[in-house]
């Protein structure tokens, strides 16, 4: 069981937000529990918070705290037990030629332009499709934990860097990798870049001898958040216990 009273977090305070419109289930209201102060949440503390179902958006660390809804389930993949499906194997093979560059956090205009293109294509009409440079930076570039940017590019062409296809933001924690956010070239929906990113992160966790890849929240009733169940075995934090979530 993972409960906050068991964690050495006595210096932190936790408060609940006022209700707000849910971003994923439009007929429902949501609330979050927020951990503060942010300047005390470094990698070791954040690792424990993630294991208790928290996530971060920039320097903002939170978990769902809704009054009547428990649709959001924190998830993780035990990477040594993961078995790819046929379609996942195809995605891995299709993009195995991409060049991968792991970078320290920092703003790059090329990343921001790909982010805007992704948001306009996948989340048009939402709150993020008009994100400014400052909003993008606050969301993805600000961190007090061990975070990295992972670039995926085509091979170089005439000594020029290959075309940027995808960017993933990850946190490297004590017990695993936390997948923060991924955005990619949406020109061909069949390219399965998002799938390839998750598979790459699984392999990276194995290479670092870390047991888990944390994927964020599964929401079975949301098409945008239900895909995680396809990565099996998948564990979910249900009633304060990590347990296997079966597909279907």
Tab-separated table of C-alpha atoms in Angstrom:
chain	number	residue	atom	x	y	z
A	1	UNK	CA	0.000	0.000	0.000
A	2	UNK	CA	1.297	3.484	-0.875
A	3	UNK	CA	-0.070	6.198	1.376
A	4	UNK	CA	1.264	9.691	1.968
A	5	UNK	CA	1.550	9.155	5.743
A	6	UNK	CA	4.120	6.435	5.059
A	7	UNK	CA	6.378	8.747	3.044
A	8	UNK	CA	9.087	11.032	4.477
A	9	UNK	CA	7.324	14.104	3.154
A	10	UNK	CA	6.762	16.003	6.378
A	11	UNK	CA	8.168	19.199	4.883
A	12	UNK	CA	5.519	19.238	2.151
A	13	UNK	CA	1.964	20.474	2.325
A	14	UNK	CA	-0.966	19.162	0.300
A	15	UNK	CA	-4.052	21.103	-0.661
A	16	UNK	CA	-7.096	20.422	-2.824
A	17	UNK	CA	-8.040	22.756	-5.644
A	18	UNK	CA	-11.517	24.091	-6.234
A	19	UNK	CA	-13.566	22.101	-8.772
A	20	UNK	CA	-12.877	22.805	-12.441
A	21	UNK	CA	-14.086	21.410	-15.769
A	22	UNK	CA	-12.515	18.033	-16.541
A	23	UNK	CA	-10.272	18.107	-19.627
A	24	UNK	CA	-11.040	14.504	-20.621
A	25	UNK	CA	-14.630	13.776	-19.557
A	26	UNK	CA	-16.546	16.943	-20.441
A	27	UNK	CA	-19.632	16.087	-18.419
A	28	UNK	CA	-17.702	15.970	-15.145
A	29	UNK	CA	-15.998	18.298	-12.693
A	30	UNK	CA	-12.467	17.598	-11.508
A	31	UNK	CA	-10.264	18.503	-8.555
A	32	UNK	CA	-6.554	17.999	-7.921
A	33	UNK	CA	-4.440	17.462	-4.844
A	34	UNK	CA	-1.323	19.605	-5.123
A	35	UNK	CA	2.028	19.119	-3.375
A	36	UNK	CA	3.871	22.258	-2.245
A	37	UNK	CA	6.286	23.992	-1.947
A	38	UNK	CA	7.681	23.113	-5.352
A	39	UNK	CA	11.275	24.041	-4.501
A	40	UNK	CA	11.465	21.072	-2.076
A	41	UNK	CA	10.336	18.529	-4.661
A	42	UNK	CA	13.558	17.138	-6.066
A	43	UNK	CA	14.138	13.740	-7.680
A	44	UNK	CA	14.115	11.618	-4.508
A	45	UNK	CA	10.901	13.155	-3.134
A	46	UNK	CA	9.257	13.240	-6.552
A	47	UNK	CA	10.076	9.549	-7.062
A	48	UNK	CA	8.040	8.747	-3.956
A	49	UNK	CA	5.209	11.038	-5.041
A	50	UNK	CA	5.011	9.356	-8.455
A	51	UNK	CA	4.754	6.009	-6.696
A	52	UNK	CA	1.766	7.464	-4.835
A	53	UNK	CA	0.028	8.511	-8.052
A	54	UNK	CA	1.298	12.060	-8.532
A	55	UNK	CA	2.445	13.639	-11.795
A	56	UNK	CA	3.991	16.962	-12.655
A	57	UNK	CA	3.335	19.727	-15.154
A	58	UNK	CA	6.443	21.874	-15.055
A	59	UNK	CA	6.937	22.717	-11.380
A	60	UNK	CA	3.317	21.866	-10.513
A	61	UNK	CA	2.978	18.437	-8.821
A	62	UNK	CA	-0.523	17.008	-8.524
A	63	UNK	CA	-2.793	13.977	-8.591
A	64	UNK	CA	-6.542	13.616	-9.245
A	65	UNK	CA	-8.647	14.300	-6.166
A	66	UNK	CA	-12.166	14.280	-7.564
A	67	UNK	CA	-15.197	14.102	-5.296
A	68	UNK	CA	-17.232	11.460	-7.095
A	69	UNK	CA	-15.073	10.176	-9.967
A	70	UNK	CA	-12.165	7.708	-9.945
A	71	UNK	CA	-11.732	7.412	-13.705
A	72	UNK	CA	-8.052	8.482	-13.639
A	73	UNK	CA	-5.750	5.590	-12.766
A	74	UNK	CA	-1.987	6.121	-12.406
A	75	UNK	CA	-0.169	3.488	-14.478
A	76	UNK	CA	3.244	1.907	-14.876
A	77	UNK	CA	4.771	-0.872	-16.969
A	78	UNK	CA	7.024	-3.429	-15.229
A	79	UNK	CA	9.515	-3.338	-18.062
A	80	UNK	CA	11.102	-6.757	-17.579
A	81	UNK	CA	7.690	-8.394	-17.988
A	82	UNK	CA	6.559	-6.308	-20.955
A	83	UNK	CA	5.639	-8.257	-24.098
A	84	UNK	CA	5.036	-6.230	-27.294
A	85	UNK	CA	2.073	-6.972	-29.526
A	86	UNK	CA	2.436	-7.496	-33.265
A	87	UNK	CA	1.504	-3.906	-34.038
A	88	UNK	CA	3.981	-2.646	-31.445
A	89	UNK	CA	6.704	-4.794	-32.993
A	90	UNK	CA	5.864	-3.293	-36.393
A	91	UNK	CA	6.144	0.242	-34.995
A	92	UNK	CA	9.518	-0.604	-33.469
A	93	UNK	CA	10.806	-2.012	-36.754
A	94	UNK	CA	9.367	0.858	-38.831
A	95	UNK	CA	11.221	3.540	-36.876
A	96	UNK	CA	14.358	1.657	-35.864
A	97	UNK	CA	16.370	3.869	-38.227
A	98	UNK	CA	15.563	7.092	-36.376
A	99	UNK	CA	18.489	8.826	-34.732
A	100	UNK	CA	17.969	9.419	-31.014
A	101	UNK	CA	19.558	12.315	-29.116
A	102	UNK	CA	19.178	12.683	-25.345
A	103	UNK	CA	19.532	16.334	-24.333
A	104	UNK	CA	19.452	18.448	-21.200
A	105	UNK	CA	16.380	20.619	-20.743
A	106	UNK	CA	16.440	23.829	-22.729
A	107	UNK	CA	14.276	25.787	-25.131
A	108	UNK	CA	14.708	25.116	-28.849
A	109	UNK	CA	12.566	26.875	-31.442
A	110	UNK	CA	12.437	23.749	-33.615
A	111	UNK	CA	10.928	21.782	-30.743
A	112	UNK	CA	8.368	24.495	-30.065
A	113	UNK	CA	7.267	24.625	-33.719
A	114	UNK	CA	6.742	20.841	-33.761
A	115	UNK	CA	4.812	21.131	-30.490
A	116	UNK	CA	2.497	23.781	-31.977
A	117	UNK	CA	1.911	21.681	-35.091
A	118	UNK	CA	1.086	18.660	-32.936
A	119	UNK	CA	-1.313	20.599	-30.701
A	120	UNK	CA	-3.097	22.194	-33.662
A	121	UNK	CA	-3.584	18.808	-35.292
A	122	UNK	CA	-4.413	16.626	-32.280
A	123	UNK	CA	-5.922	19.046	-29.768
A	124	UNK	CA	-7.449	21.835	-31.839
A	125	UNK	CA	-9.958	23.827	-29.828
A	126	UNK	CA	-8.420	22.772	-26.529
A	127	UNK	CA	-6.462	24.923	-24.114
A	128	UNK	CA	-3.029	23.903	-25.415
A	129	UNK	CA	-3.282	24.514	-29.144
A	130	UNK	CA	-2.526	28.216	-28.655
A	131	UNK	CA	0.288	27.819	-26.125
A	132	UNK	CA	2.843	30.619	-26.234
A	133	UNK	CA	6.585	30.057	-25.884
A	134	UNK	CA	6.306	30.900	-22.187
A	135	UNK	CA	3.442	28.448	-21.663
A	136	UNK	CA	5.326	25.730	-23.517
A	137	UNK	CA	8.427	26.373	-21.417
A	138	UNK	CA	6.493	26.371	-18.144
A	139	UNK	CA	4.842	23.090	-19.100
A	140	UNK	CA	7.840	21.150	-20.403
A	141	UNK	CA	11.138	22.941	-19.837
A	142	UNK	CA	10.840	23.820	-16.155
A	143	UNK	CA	11.819	21.000	-13.803
A	144	UNK	CA	13.571	20.413	-10.492
A	145	UNK	CA	14.005	16.688	-11.070
A	146	UNK	CA	16.320	14.671	-13.314
A	147	UNK	CA	14.662	15.456	-16.652
A	148	UNK	CA	15.756	15.000	-20.253
A	149	UNK	CA	14.614	15.890	-23.753
A	150	UNK	CA	14.758	13.011	-26.238
A	151	UNK	CA	14.881	13.934	-29.939
A	152	UNK	CA	13.989	11.479	-32.687
A	153	UNK	CA	15.207	12.461	-36.152
A	154	UNK	CA	15.567	11.032	-39.609
A	155	UNK	CA	19.145	10.205	-40.561
A	156	UNK	CA	21.301	13.157	-41.653
A	157	UNK	CA	21.004	14.420	-45.232
A	158	UNK	CA	24.079	15.922	-46.912
A	159	UNK	CA	25.716	16.563	-43.534
A	160	UNK	CA	22.586	18.390	-42.331
A	161	UNK	CA	20.625	17.128	-39.318
A	162	UNK	CA	17.718	14.887	-40.258
A	163	UNK	CA	14.158	16.112	-40.013
A	164	UNK	CA	12.811	16.302	-36.469
A	165	UNK	CA	10.045	13.729	-36.146
A	166	UNK	CA	9.335	13.503	-32.422
A	167	UNK	CA	10.286	14.896	-29.031
A	168	UNK	CA	9.748	13.153	-25.695
A	169	UNK	CA	10.181	14.695	-22.266
A	170	UNK	CA	11.129	12.166	-19.588
A	171	UNK	CA	12.031	12.161	-15.897
A	172	UNK	CA	14.587	9.648	-14.642
A	173	UNK	CA	13.508	8.608	-11.141
A	174	UNK	CA	14.900	6.319	-8.460
A	175	UNK	CA	12.664	3.428	-9.494
A	176	UNK	CA	11.925	4.102	-13.149
A	177	UNK	CA	11.374	6.500	-16.007
A	178	UNK	CA	8.357	8.777	-15.971
A	179	UNK	CA	7.033	9.681	-19.400
A	180	UNK	CA	6.112	13.354	-19.098
A	181	UNK	CA	4.930	14.263	-22.601
A	182	UNK	CA	5.530	13.342	-26.233
A	183	UNK	CA	4.716	15.283	-29.394
A	184	UNK	CA	5.481	14.338	-32.969
A	185	UNK	CA	5.008	14.870	-36.683
A	186	UNK	CA	1.327	14.166	-37.391
A	187	UNK	CA	1.495	14.256	-41.208
A	188	UNK	CA	0.867	10.508	-41.443
A	189	UNK	CA	-1.377	9.147	-38.658
A	190	UNK	CA	-0.243	5.587	-39.442
A	191	UNK	CA	3.365	6.316	-38.492
A	192	UNK	CA	2.878	5.237	-34.837
A	193	UNK	CA	5.525	7.592	-33.498
A	194	UNK	CA	3.877	7.672	-30.079
A	195	UNK	CA	4.041	3.886	-29.816
A	196	UNK	CA	7.703	3.918	-30.808
A	197	UNK	CA	8.454	6.498	-28.106
A	198	UNK	CA	6.947	4.291	-25.392
A	199	UNK	CA	8.880	1.269	-26.659
A	200	UNK	CA	12.100	3.294	-26.687
A	201	UNK	CA	11.476	4.388	-23.102
A	202	UNK	CA	10.876	0.773	-22.073
A	203	UNK	CA	14.224	-0.193	-23.601
A	204	UNK	CA	15.890	2.775	-21.911
A	205	UNK	CA	14.539	1.724	-18.504
A	206	UNK	CA	15.919	-1.773	-19.110
A	207	UNK	CA	19.299	-0.333	-20.090
A	208	UNK	CA	19.369	1.718	-16.867
A	209	UNK	CA	18.257	-1.302	-14.805
A	210	UNK	CA	15.131	0.542	-13.677
A	211	UNK	CA	12.037	-1.594	-13.042
A	212	UNK	CA	9.215	0.674	-14.227
A	213	UNK	CA	8.055	3.050	-16.929
A	214	UNK	CA	5.367	5.384	-15.565
A	215	UNK	CA	2.860	6.350	-18.263
A	216	UNK	CA	0.596	8.773	-16.437
A	217	UNK	CA	-3.150	8.353	-16.088
A	218	UNK	CA	-5.300	5.788	-17.824
A	219	UNK	CA	-8.872	6.952	-18.448
A	220	UNK	CA	-10.779	4.114	-20.073
A	221	UNK	CA	-13.675	6.387	-21.052
A	222	UNK	CA	-11.401	8.828	-22.905
A	223	UNK	CA	-10.149	7.891	-26.365
A	224	UNK	CA	-7.061	10.070	-25.835
A	225	UNK	CA	-6.105	8.356	-22.582
A	226	UNK	CA	-7.251	4.740	-23.052
A	227	UNK	CA	-4.371	3.608	-25.297
A	228	UNK	CA	-2.118	2.770	-22.327
A	229	UNK	CA	-4.030	-0.434	-21.620
A	230	UNK	CA	-2.489	-1.901	-24.787
A	231	UNK	CA	0.943	-2.054	-23.123
A	232	UNK	CA	0.858	-5.260	-21.137
A	233	UNK	CA	1.356	-6.101	-18.417
A	234	UNK	CA	0.174	-2.741	-17.124
A	235	UNK	CA	-0.135	-1.938	-13.440
A	236	UNK	CA	-2.507	0.635	-12.007
A	237	UNK	CA	-2.731	2.326	-8.618
A	238	UNK	CA	-6.182	1.302	-7.426
A	239	UNK	CA	-7.265	1.825	-3.804
A	240	UNK	CA	-3.655	2.741	-2.959
A	241	UNK	CA	-2.293	-0.546	-4.287
A	242	UNK	CA	-0.406	-1.222	-7.512
A	243	UNK	CA	-2.182	-4.081	-9.281
A	244	UNK	CA	-2.342	-5.556	-12.751
A	245	UNK	CA	-4.877	-3.972	-15.133
A	246	UNK	CA	-6.151	-6.478	-17.658
A	247	UNK	CA	-6.875	-5.392	-21.209
A	248	UNK	CA	-10.515	-5.474	-22.286
